[in-house]
Coordinates of C-alpha atoms in Angstrom, one line a residue:
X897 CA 137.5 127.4 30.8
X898 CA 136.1 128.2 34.3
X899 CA 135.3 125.4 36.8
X900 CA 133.1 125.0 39.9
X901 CA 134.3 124.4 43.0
X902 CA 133.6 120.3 42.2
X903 CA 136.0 120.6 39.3
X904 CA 133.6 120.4 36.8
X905 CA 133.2 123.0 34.1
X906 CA 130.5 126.1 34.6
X907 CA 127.2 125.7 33.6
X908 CA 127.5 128.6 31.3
X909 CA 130.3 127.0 29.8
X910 CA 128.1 123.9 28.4
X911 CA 126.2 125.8 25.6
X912 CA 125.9 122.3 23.4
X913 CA 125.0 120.5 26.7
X914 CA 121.9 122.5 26.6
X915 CA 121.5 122.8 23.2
X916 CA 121.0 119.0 22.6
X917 CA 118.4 118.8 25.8
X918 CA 116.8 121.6 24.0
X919 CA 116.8 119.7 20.4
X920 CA 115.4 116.3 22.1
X921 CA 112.4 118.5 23.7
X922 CA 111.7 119.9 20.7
X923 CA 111.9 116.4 18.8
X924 CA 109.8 115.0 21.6
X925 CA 107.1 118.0 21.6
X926 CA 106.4 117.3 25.0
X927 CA 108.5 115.1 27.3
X928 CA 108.9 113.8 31.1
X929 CA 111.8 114.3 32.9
X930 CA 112.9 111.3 33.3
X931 CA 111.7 110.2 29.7
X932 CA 114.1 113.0 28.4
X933 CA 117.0 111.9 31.0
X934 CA 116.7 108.4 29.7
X935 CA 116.5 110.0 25.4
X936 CA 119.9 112.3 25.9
X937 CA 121.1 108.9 27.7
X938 CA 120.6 107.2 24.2
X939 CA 121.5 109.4 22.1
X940 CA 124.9 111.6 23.0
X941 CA 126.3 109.5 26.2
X942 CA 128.1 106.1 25.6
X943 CA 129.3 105.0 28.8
X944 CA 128.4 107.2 31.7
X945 CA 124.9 108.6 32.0
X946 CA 124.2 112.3 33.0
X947 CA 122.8 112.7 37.1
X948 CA 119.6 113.3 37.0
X949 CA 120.5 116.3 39.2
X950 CA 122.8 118.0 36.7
X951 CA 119.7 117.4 33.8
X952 CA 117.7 119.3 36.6
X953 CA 119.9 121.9 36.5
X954 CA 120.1 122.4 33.0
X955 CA 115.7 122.2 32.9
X956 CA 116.2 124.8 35.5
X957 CA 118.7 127.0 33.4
X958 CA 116.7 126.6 30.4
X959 CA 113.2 127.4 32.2
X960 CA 115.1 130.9 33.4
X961 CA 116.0 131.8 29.9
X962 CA 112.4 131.2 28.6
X963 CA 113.7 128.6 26.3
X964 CA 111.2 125.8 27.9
X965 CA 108.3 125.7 29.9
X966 CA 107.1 123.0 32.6
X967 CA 103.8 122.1 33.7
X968 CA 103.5 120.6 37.2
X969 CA 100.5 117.9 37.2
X970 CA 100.8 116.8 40.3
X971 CA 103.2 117.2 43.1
X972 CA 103.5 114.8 46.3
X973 CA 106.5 114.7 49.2
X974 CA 108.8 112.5 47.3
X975 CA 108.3 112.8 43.7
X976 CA 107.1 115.5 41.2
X977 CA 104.9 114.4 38.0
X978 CA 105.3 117.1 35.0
X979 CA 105.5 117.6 31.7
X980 CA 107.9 119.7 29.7
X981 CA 107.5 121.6 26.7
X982 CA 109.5 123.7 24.2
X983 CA 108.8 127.8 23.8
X984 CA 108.8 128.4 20.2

C-alpha cells in the first residue's frame, strides 16, 4: 500500500472509501455537504469521524471522475452553500 507523506494511505488506494460516499449520494438523491459528512458519520464510522477536509477531497476526486456533480447556490467569503448530486 502506498502512503502520503502524512502517513496516511493514498487516495487512490481508498476505492470503498469513495464508494460508500458515492452509495449515500445516491440514497440521498441530492445531499449537502455537510448533511452527507454527518450520514457517512452515522453509518460506517464508530468512534472517530472523517475531517471534513478529507470528505472534501474525496467530493473533489469524485467530481473529477464525473461520478457526481455539484451545484454552487451561493457562495460568500467564509462558507459555500451547494447541493450535490449523483451522475447516473
Amino acid at each position: 500500500m502506498r502512503f502520503e507523506e502524512s502517513g496516511r494511505p493514498g487516495l487512490d488506494q481508498l476505492e470503498p472509501v469513495k464508494q460508500r460516499i458515492l452509495g449515500l449520494i445516491e440514497e440521498m438523491k441530492v445531499a449537502h455537504p455537510e448533511r452527507l459528512r454527518k450520514a457517512y458519520n452515522e453509518h460506517y464510522r464508530e468512534g472517530q469521524k472523517i475531517a471534513w477536509i478529507t470528505l472534501r477531497k474525496y467530493l473533489d476526486q469524485l467530481k473529477n471522475e464525473g461520478k457526481i456533480r455539484e451545484e454552487i447556490l451561493s457562495k460568500g467569503k467564509k462558507r459555500t452553500i451547494s447541493l450535490i448530486r449523483a451522475n447516473f
